[in-house]
Each structure stands twice: as structure tokens, then as C-alpha cells.
Amino acid sequence: MVDILKVQEVVREAAKLFSNREASGQIKQKGDFDYVTAVDEAVQEYMKMELGKLYPEIQFIGEESDNSEVDWNGAAWVLDPVDGTTNLIHDYQNSAISLALMEKKELLLGVVYNPFVEEMYYAEKGKGSFLNGKRIFVSEAKKMKESLISVGTSPYYKNEADEIFKTFAKIYKDCQDLRRCGSAALDMAH
């Protein structure tokens, strides 16, 4: 099986590429407000290569890849090399590498790493969730009014902003407060 400590080490090494401000400024536009940087591409290539060395039998699915040859019934790494690319472009240090291992569409483990603050979130099915080696748990809040809620927007669908923000307003009125950090993986980890 997979050694979570080895996987974390690969993620930490790949995350060193986030500090390359020149590569962060090498931007391609995939669509309206949808960007990929040279950092995204370098992290993905590094992760694919290193995970392939450790686990050659496991397929690789990357956000910046075609992925058309993937056998969805087999084991596969699923990678977002820079979750929060717009944050990275603006040097707003709230981006992460988000990696999962799935088999037959079932999630077996996940790693989310924010190198700017050295937070390594990880979980394995049946073994719990951890932050930098310390066990973590979901909130014990039972009611919306006790909850801090993370929300996300999709800059690719700005034409839906009015409806999205109406929904946010309803949620905001029922909870303690809202947060939006620009990295869905970090929002979920937090």
C-alpha cells in the first residue's frame, strides 16, 4: 500500500516551487478568469514523476492534463498542483497542493499542503484526519448560528454572481460569519 509519509515528502518538495515568483508570473489563460502558471505546470510534472517512481502501478490525473486515458476503475492519484492559482499570481499566500488517491472512484487518502505557513493536512480512510501530525476533528457546532461557514465563488461564471451572492446573504444571516480564502482545498481543510 501507499506510505503516507513518503507521499507527504513528495508534496513538500514539490511545494518548494511555489516560491518561484518569476514562474508565478508566467501565466496562460485557459478561459475567462481561469489561469495556469509555470508553477502549476512544474508542480504537476514533478508530482507525476516522483509519484510514478514510488508507485508505478498507480495512474495519475492532473488538472493540467488531458486525462482521457484514465481507467476510472483503477487506482489513481488526483492532483490540483496549485489550488488557489489566482492567489499565487498575486502573491496572496493562501494556495495549496491538493492530492488524493482514489480507487474505483472511492477516496482512500488526501493531502492538502499550504507551504506558506507549512500546514500539512492529511487523512487516510479509516485512520482519521491530521494537521502536522496532530489529530483534528470537524466542528462540534450543531446549529448554523454556531458556525463559521466557508463559501467559494467561481470566477468562470461571473454571470451568475447575483444569484450566488443572494445565496451567500441567506447563509450569512443564519451563521456566525463567512470566510472565502480563494483555495477550496484549504477552505475544506480548515
PDB file of C-alpha atoms in Angstrom:
ATOM      1  CA  MET A   1       0.000   0.000   0.000  1.00  0.00           C
ATOM      2  CA  VAL A   2       0.919   3.669  -0.038  1.00  0.00           C
ATOM      3  CA  ASP A   3       3.223   5.194   2.603  1.00  0.00           C
ATOM      4  CA  ILE A   4       1.594   8.497   3.616  1.00  0.00           C
ATOM      5  CA  LEU A   5       4.913   9.858   4.940  1.00  0.00           C
ATOM      6  CA  LYS A   6       6.613   9.331   1.572  1.00  0.00           C
ATOM      7  CA  VAL A   7       3.683  10.992  -0.184  1.00  0.00           C
ATOM      8  CA  GLN A   8       3.913  13.976   2.180  1.00  0.00           C
ATOM      9  CA  GLU A   9       7.628  14.310   1.440  1.00  0.00           C
ATOM     10  CA  VAL A  10       6.949  14.415  -2.320  1.00  0.00           C
ATOM     11  CA  VAL A  11       4.310  17.108  -1.718  1.00  0.00           C
ATOM     12  CA  ARG A  12       6.689  19.173   0.462  1.00  0.00           C
ATOM     13  CA  GLU A  13       9.430  19.006  -2.175  1.00  0.00           C
ATOM     14  CA  ALA A  14       7.041  19.995  -4.963  1.00  0.00           C
ATOM     15  CA  ALA A  15       5.742  22.912  -2.886  1.00  0.00           C
ATOM     16  CA  LYS A  16       9.202  24.490  -2.896  1.00  0.00           C
ATOM     17  CA  LEU A  17       8.342  25.530  -6.462  1.00  0.00           C
ATOM     18  CA  PHE A  18       5.691  27.938  -5.080  1.00  0.00           C
ATOM     19  CA  SER A  19       8.449  30.344  -4.038  1.00  0.00           C
ATOM     20  CA  ASN A  20       9.495  30.958  -7.658  1.00  0.00           C
ATOM     21  CA  ARG A  21       7.904  34.391  -8.213  1.00  0.00           C
ATOM     22  CA  GLU A  22       9.183  34.544 -11.803  1.00  0.00           C
ATOM     23  CA  ALA A  23       7.364  31.292 -12.662  1.00  0.00           C
ATOM     24  CA  SER A  24       4.250  32.564 -10.839  1.00  0.00           C
ATOM     25  CA  GLY A  25       4.210  35.431 -13.313  1.00  0.00           C
ATOM     26  CA  GLN A  26       4.379  33.151 -16.363  1.00  0.00           C
ATOM     27  CA  ILE A  27       0.636  32.936 -16.910  1.00  0.00           C
ATOM     28  CA  LYS A  28      -1.517  31.266 -19.541  1.00  0.00           C
ATOM     29  CA  GLN A  29      -5.230  31.865 -19.721  1.00  0.00           C
ATOM     30  CA  LYS A  30      -7.320  28.692 -20.063  1.00  0.00           C
ATOM     31  CA  GLY A  31     -10.614  30.575 -20.083  1.00  0.00           C
ATOM     32  CA  ASP A  32     -12.260  33.652 -18.620  1.00  0.00           C
ATOM     33  CA  PHE A  33     -10.520  34.229 -15.262  1.00  0.00           C
ATOM     34  CA  ASP A  34      -9.079  30.687 -15.438  1.00  0.00           C
ATOM     35  CA  TYR A  35      -5.292  30.703 -15.288  1.00  0.00           C
ATOM     36  CA  VAL A  36      -2.378  28.299 -15.213  1.00  0.00           C
ATOM     37  CA  THR A  37       1.145  29.379 -14.290  1.00  0.00           C
ATOM     38  CA  ALA A  38       4.531  27.825 -14.886  1.00  0.00           C
ATOM     39  CA  VAL A  39       4.381  26.851 -11.195  1.00  0.00           C
ATOM     40  CA  ASP A  40       1.200  24.797 -11.790  1.00  0.00           C
ATOM     41  CA  GLU A  41       2.896  23.004 -14.663  1.00  0.00           C
ATOM     42  CA  ALA A  42       6.192  22.433 -12.807  1.00  0.00           C
ATOM     43  CA  VAL A  43       4.486  21.118  -9.660  1.00  0.00           C
ATOM     44  CA  GLN A  44       2.319  18.768 -11.703  1.00  0.00           C
ATOM     45  CA  GLU A  45       5.265  17.424 -13.686  1.00  0.00           C
ATOM     46  CA  TYR A  46       7.328  16.921 -10.514  1.00  0.00           C
ATOM     47  CA  MET A  47       4.478  15.169  -8.697  1.00  0.00           C
ATOM     48  CA  LYS A  48       3.744  12.896 -11.655  1.00  0.00           C
ATOM     49  CA  MET A  49       7.393  11.914 -11.977  1.00  0.00           C
ATOM     50  CA  GLU A  50       8.055  11.322  -8.259  1.00  0.00           C
ATOM     51  CA  LEU A  51       4.804   9.502  -7.520  1.00  0.00           C
ATOM     52  CA  GLY A  52       5.413   7.413 -10.632  1.00  0.00           C
ATOM     53  CA  LYS A  53       8.803   6.353  -9.269  1.00  0.00           C
ATOM     54  CA  LEU A  54       7.301   5.378  -5.906  1.00  0.00           C
ATOM     55  CA  TYR A  55       4.096   3.815  -7.205  1.00  0.00           C
ATOM     56  CA  PRO A  56       4.360   2.991 -10.927  1.00  0.00           C
ATOM     57  CA  GLU A  57       1.169   0.909 -10.810  1.00  0.00           C
ATOM     58  CA  ILE A  58      -0.972   3.923  -9.833  1.00  0.00           C
ATOM     59  CA  GLN A  59      -2.350   6.177 -12.588  1.00  0.00           C
ATOM     60  CA  PHE A  60      -2.054   9.943 -12.478  1.00  0.00           C
ATOM     61  CA  ILE A  61      -4.810  12.519 -13.034  1.00  0.00           C
ATOM     62  CA  GLY A  62      -3.664  16.130 -13.116  1.00  0.00           C
ATOM     63  CA  GLU A  63      -5.665  19.312 -13.502  1.00  0.00           C
ATOM     64  CA  GLU A  64      -3.333  20.461 -16.252  1.00  0.00           C
ATOM     65  CA  SER A  65      -3.517  17.154 -18.191  1.00  0.00           C
ATOM     66  CA  ASP A  66      -5.814  15.571 -20.781  1.00  0.00           C
ATOM     67  CA  ASN A  67      -6.597  12.532 -18.569  1.00  0.00           C
ATOM     68  CA  SER A  68      -8.581  10.830 -21.358  1.00  0.00           C
ATOM     69  CA  GLU A  69      -6.702   7.534 -20.916  1.00  0.00           C
ATOM     70  CA  VAL A  70      -7.603   7.089 -17.240  1.00  0.00           C
ATOM     71  CA  ASP A  71      -9.215   3.808 -16.196  1.00  0.00           C
ATOM     72  CA  TRP A  72     -11.666   5.087 -13.593  1.00  0.00           C
ATOM     73  CA  ASN A  73     -11.897   1.624 -12.014  1.00  0.00           C
ATOM     74  CA  GLY A  74      -8.182   1.536 -11.228  1.00  0.00           C
ATOM     75  CA  ALA A  75      -6.160   3.340  -8.587  1.00  0.00           C
ATOM     76  CA  ALA A  76      -5.278   6.933  -9.471  1.00  0.00           C
ATOM     77  CA  TRP A  77      -3.632   9.965  -7.943  1.00  0.00           C
ATOM     78  CA  VAL A  78      -5.768  13.092  -8.404  1.00  0.00           C
ATOM     79  CA  LEU A  79      -3.826  16.358  -8.283  1.00  0.00           C
ATOM     80  CA  ASP A  80      -4.564  20.043  -8.279  1.00  0.00           C
ATOM     81  CA  PRO A  81      -0.974  21.309  -8.392  1.00  0.00           C
ATOM     82  CA  VAL A  82      -1.858  24.831  -7.231  1.00  0.00           C
ATOM     83  CA  ASP A  83      -5.275  25.203  -5.667  1.00  0.00           C
ATOM     84  CA  GLY A  84      -5.560  28.966  -5.490  1.00  0.00           C
ATOM     85  CA  THR A  85      -3.654  29.890  -8.656  1.00  0.00           C
ATOM     86  CA  THR A  86      -5.057  33.440  -8.678  1.00  0.00           C
ATOM     87  CA  ASN A  87      -3.808  33.845  -5.093  1.00  0.00           C
ATOM     88  CA  LEU A  88      -0.372  32.631  -6.198  1.00  0.00           C
ATOM     89  CA  ILE A  89      -0.304  35.073  -9.121  1.00  0.00           C
ATOM     90  CA  HIS A  90      -0.975  37.965  -6.715  1.00  0.00           C
ATOM     91  CA  ASP A  91       1.440  36.657  -4.048  1.00  0.00           C
ATOM     92  CA  TYR A  92      -1.510  36.260  -1.685  1.00  0.00           C
ATOM     93  CA  GLN A  93      -0.004  33.365   0.211  1.00  0.00           C
ATOM     94  CA  ASN A  94      -3.039  31.156   0.501  1.00  0.00           C
ATOM     95  CA  SER A  95      -2.504  28.414  -2.066  1.00  0.00           C
ATOM     96  CA  ALA A  96      -2.035  24.676  -1.671  1.00  0.00           C
ATOM     97  CA  ILE A  97      -1.135  21.445  -3.355  1.00  0.00           C
ATOM     98  CA  SER A  98      -4.182  19.186  -3.206  1.00  0.00           C
ATOM     99  CA  LEU A  99      -3.596  15.470  -3.781  1.00  0.00           C
ATOM    100  CA  ALA A 100      -5.900  12.487  -3.368  1.00  0.00           C
ATOM    101  CA  LEU A 101      -5.668   8.782  -4.017  1.00  0.00           C
ATOM    102  CA  MET A 102      -8.769   7.067  -5.261  1.00  0.00           C
ATOM    103  CA  GLU A 103      -9.626   3.586  -6.416  1.00  0.00           C
ATOM    104  CA  LYS A 104     -12.852   2.649  -8.148  1.00  0.00           C
ATOM    105  CA  LYS A 105     -13.972   6.242  -7.513  1.00  0.00           C
ATOM    106  CA  GLU A 106     -13.542   5.791  -3.735  1.00  0.00           C
ATOM    107  CA  LEU A 107     -11.240   8.207  -1.892  1.00  0.00           C
ATOM    108  CA  LEU A 108      -8.516   6.445   0.082  1.00  0.00           C
ATOM    109  CA  LEU A 109      -6.337   9.338   1.206  1.00  0.00           C
ATOM    110  CA  GLY A 110      -5.886  13.048   0.784  1.00  0.00           C
ATOM    111  CA  VAL A 111      -3.149  15.604   1.366  1.00  0.00           C
ATOM    112  CA  VAL A 112      -3.536  19.389   1.325  1.00  0.00           C
ATOM    113  CA  TYR A 113      -0.380  21.414   1.903  1.00  0.00           C
ATOM    114  CA  ASN A 114      -0.004  25.176   2.238  1.00  0.00           C
ATOM    115  CA  PRO A 115       3.754  25.781   2.060  1.00  0.00           C
ATOM    116  CA  PHE A 116       3.484  29.446   3.030  1.00  0.00           C
ATOM    117  CA  VAL A 117       2.510  28.507   6.583  1.00  0.00           C
ATOM    118  CA  GLU A 118       3.762  24.907   6.483  1.00  0.00           C
ATOM    119  CA  GLU A 119       0.353  23.377   7.179  1.00  0.00           C
ATOM    120  CA  MET A 120       0.122  19.742   6.084  1.00  0.00           C
ATOM    121  CA  TYR A 121      -3.413  18.382   6.301  1.00  0.00           C
ATOM    122  CA  TYR A 122      -3.839  14.698   5.563  1.00  0.00           C
ATOM    123  CA  ALA A 123      -6.287  11.877   6.062  1.00  0.00           C
ATOM    124  CA  GLU A 124      -6.486   8.194   5.305  1.00  0.00           C
ATOM    125  CA  LYS A 125      -9.727   6.289   5.096  1.00  0.00           C
ATOM    126  CA  GLY A 126     -10.478   4.768   8.485  1.00  0.00           C
ATOM    127  CA  LYS A 127      -7.474   6.407  10.177  1.00  0.00           C
ATOM    128  CA  GLY A 128      -8.679   9.957  10.825  1.00  0.00           C
ATOM    129  CA  SER A 129      -7.530  13.411   9.800  1.00  0.00           C
ATOM    130  CA  PHE A 130      -4.405  15.257  10.889  1.00  0.00           C
ATOM    131  CA  LEU A 131      -2.719  18.659  10.748  1.00  0.00           C
ATOM    132  CA  ASN A 132       1.074  18.473  11.026  1.00  0.00           C
ATOM    133  CA  GLY A 133       0.787  15.123  12.817  1.00  0.00           C
ATOM    134  CA  LYS A 134      -1.868  16.197  15.326  1.00  0.00           C
ATOM    135  CA  ARG A 135      -5.331  14.605  15.104  1.00  0.00           C
ATOM    136  CA  ILE A 136      -8.059  17.054  14.072  1.00  0.00           C
ATOM    137  CA  PHE A 137     -11.840  16.812  14.063  1.00  0.00           C
ATOM    138  CA  VAL A 138     -14.732  18.585  12.432  1.00  0.00           C
ATOM    139  CA  SER A 139     -16.501  21.307  14.380  1.00  0.00           C
ATOM    140  CA  GLU A 140     -18.925  20.287  17.101  1.00  0.00           C
ATOM    141  CA  ALA A 141     -21.319  23.090  16.127  1.00  0.00           C
ATOM    142  CA  LYS A 142     -24.882  21.813  15.882  1.00  0.00           C
ATOM    143  CA  LYS A 143     -26.616  24.925  14.576  1.00  0.00           C
ATOM    144  CA  MET A 144     -25.892  27.404  11.818  1.00  0.00           C
ATOM    145  CA  LYS A 145     -25.755  30.258  14.325  1.00  0.00           C
ATOM    146  CA  GLU A 146     -22.790  28.492  15.989  1.00  0.00           C
ATOM    147  CA  SER A 147     -20.945  28.019  12.695  1.00  0.00           C
ATOM    148  CA  LEU A 148     -18.243  29.747  10.719  1.00  0.00           C
ATOM    149  CA  ILE A 149     -19.003  28.923   7.075  1.00  0.00           C
ATOM    150  CA  SER A 150     -16.600  28.830   4.145  1.00  0.00           C
ATOM    151  CA  VAL A 151     -18.005  29.882   0.810  1.00  0.00           C
ATOM    152  CA  GLY A 152     -16.495  29.846  -2.616  1.00  0.00           C
ATOM    153  CA  THR A 153     -17.082  31.648  -5.844  1.00  0.00           C
ATOM    154  CA  SER A 154     -16.347  30.598  -9.365  1.00  0.00           C
ATOM    155  CA  PRO A 155     -14.778  33.427 -11.335  1.00  0.00           C
ATOM    156  CA  TYR A 156     -15.535  31.479 -14.522  1.00  0.00           C
ATOM    157  CA  TYR A 157     -19.271  32.104 -14.019  1.00  0.00           C
ATOM    158  CA  LYS A 158     -19.460  35.775 -13.110  1.00  0.00           C
ATOM    159  CA  ASN A 159     -22.776  35.989 -14.946  1.00  0.00           C
ATOM    160  CA  GLU A 160     -24.246  34.000 -12.022  1.00  0.00           C
ATOM    161  CA  ALA A 161     -22.895  36.382  -9.360  1.00  0.00           C
ATOM    162  CA  ASP A 162     -26.254  37.935  -8.424  1.00  0.00           C
ATOM    163  CA  GLU A 163     -27.799  34.547  -7.641  1.00  0.00           C
ATOM    164  CA  ILE A 164     -24.674  33.264  -5.868  1.00  0.00           C
ATOM    165  CA  PHE A 165     -24.447  36.328  -3.627  1.00  0.00           C
ATOM    166  CA  LYS A 166     -28.176  36.122  -2.797  1.00  0.00           C
ATOM    167  CA  THR A 167     -27.492  32.619  -1.516  1.00  0.00           C
ATOM    168  CA  PHE A 168     -24.456  33.850   0.425  1.00  0.00           C
ATOM    169  CA  ALA A 169     -26.621  36.549   2.029  1.00  0.00           C
ATOM    170  CA  LYS A 170     -29.126  33.930   3.232  1.00  0.00           C
ATOM    171  CA  ILE A 171     -26.327  31.789   4.672  1.00  0.00           C
ATOM    172  CA  TYR A 172     -24.642  34.840   6.261  1.00  0.00           C
ATOM    173  CA  LYS A 173     -27.843  35.809   8.084  1.00  0.00           C
ATOM    174  CA  ASP A 174     -28.041  32.324   9.671  1.00  0.00           C
ATOM    175  CA  CYS A 175     -24.393  31.724  10.680  1.00  0.00           C
ATOM    176  CA  GLN A 176     -21.794  33.479  12.847  1.00  0.00           C
ATOM    177  CA  ASP A 177     -19.751  34.604   9.839  1.00  0.00           C
ATOM    178  CA  LEU A 178     -18.488  33.724   6.360  1.00  0.00           C
ATOM    179  CA  ARG A 179     -14.965  33.126   5.019  1.00  0.00           C
ATOM    180  CA  ARG A 180     -13.580  32.860   1.496  1.00  0.00           C
ATOM    181  CA  CYS A 181      -9.866  32.229   1.135  1.00  0.00           C
ATOM    182  CA  GLY A 182      -9.537  31.530  -2.617  1.00  0.00           C
ATOM    183  CA  SER A 183      -8.458  27.896  -2.221  1.00  0.00           C
ATOM    184  CA  ALA A 184     -11.298  25.394  -1.984  1.00  0.00           C
ATOM    185  CA  ALA A 185      -8.937  22.708  -0.669  1.00  0.00           C
ATOM    186  CA  LEU A 186      -7.789  24.962   2.183  1.00  0.00           C
ATOM    187  CA  ASP A 187     -11.369  26.034   2.913  1.00  0.00           C
ATOM    188  CA  MET A 188     -12.362  22.389   3.294  1.00  0.00           C
ATOM    189  CA  ALA A 189      -9.280  21.563   5.383  1.00  0.00           C
ATOM    190  CA  HIS A 190      -9.929  24.481   7.720  1.00  0.00           C
TER     191      HIS A 190
END
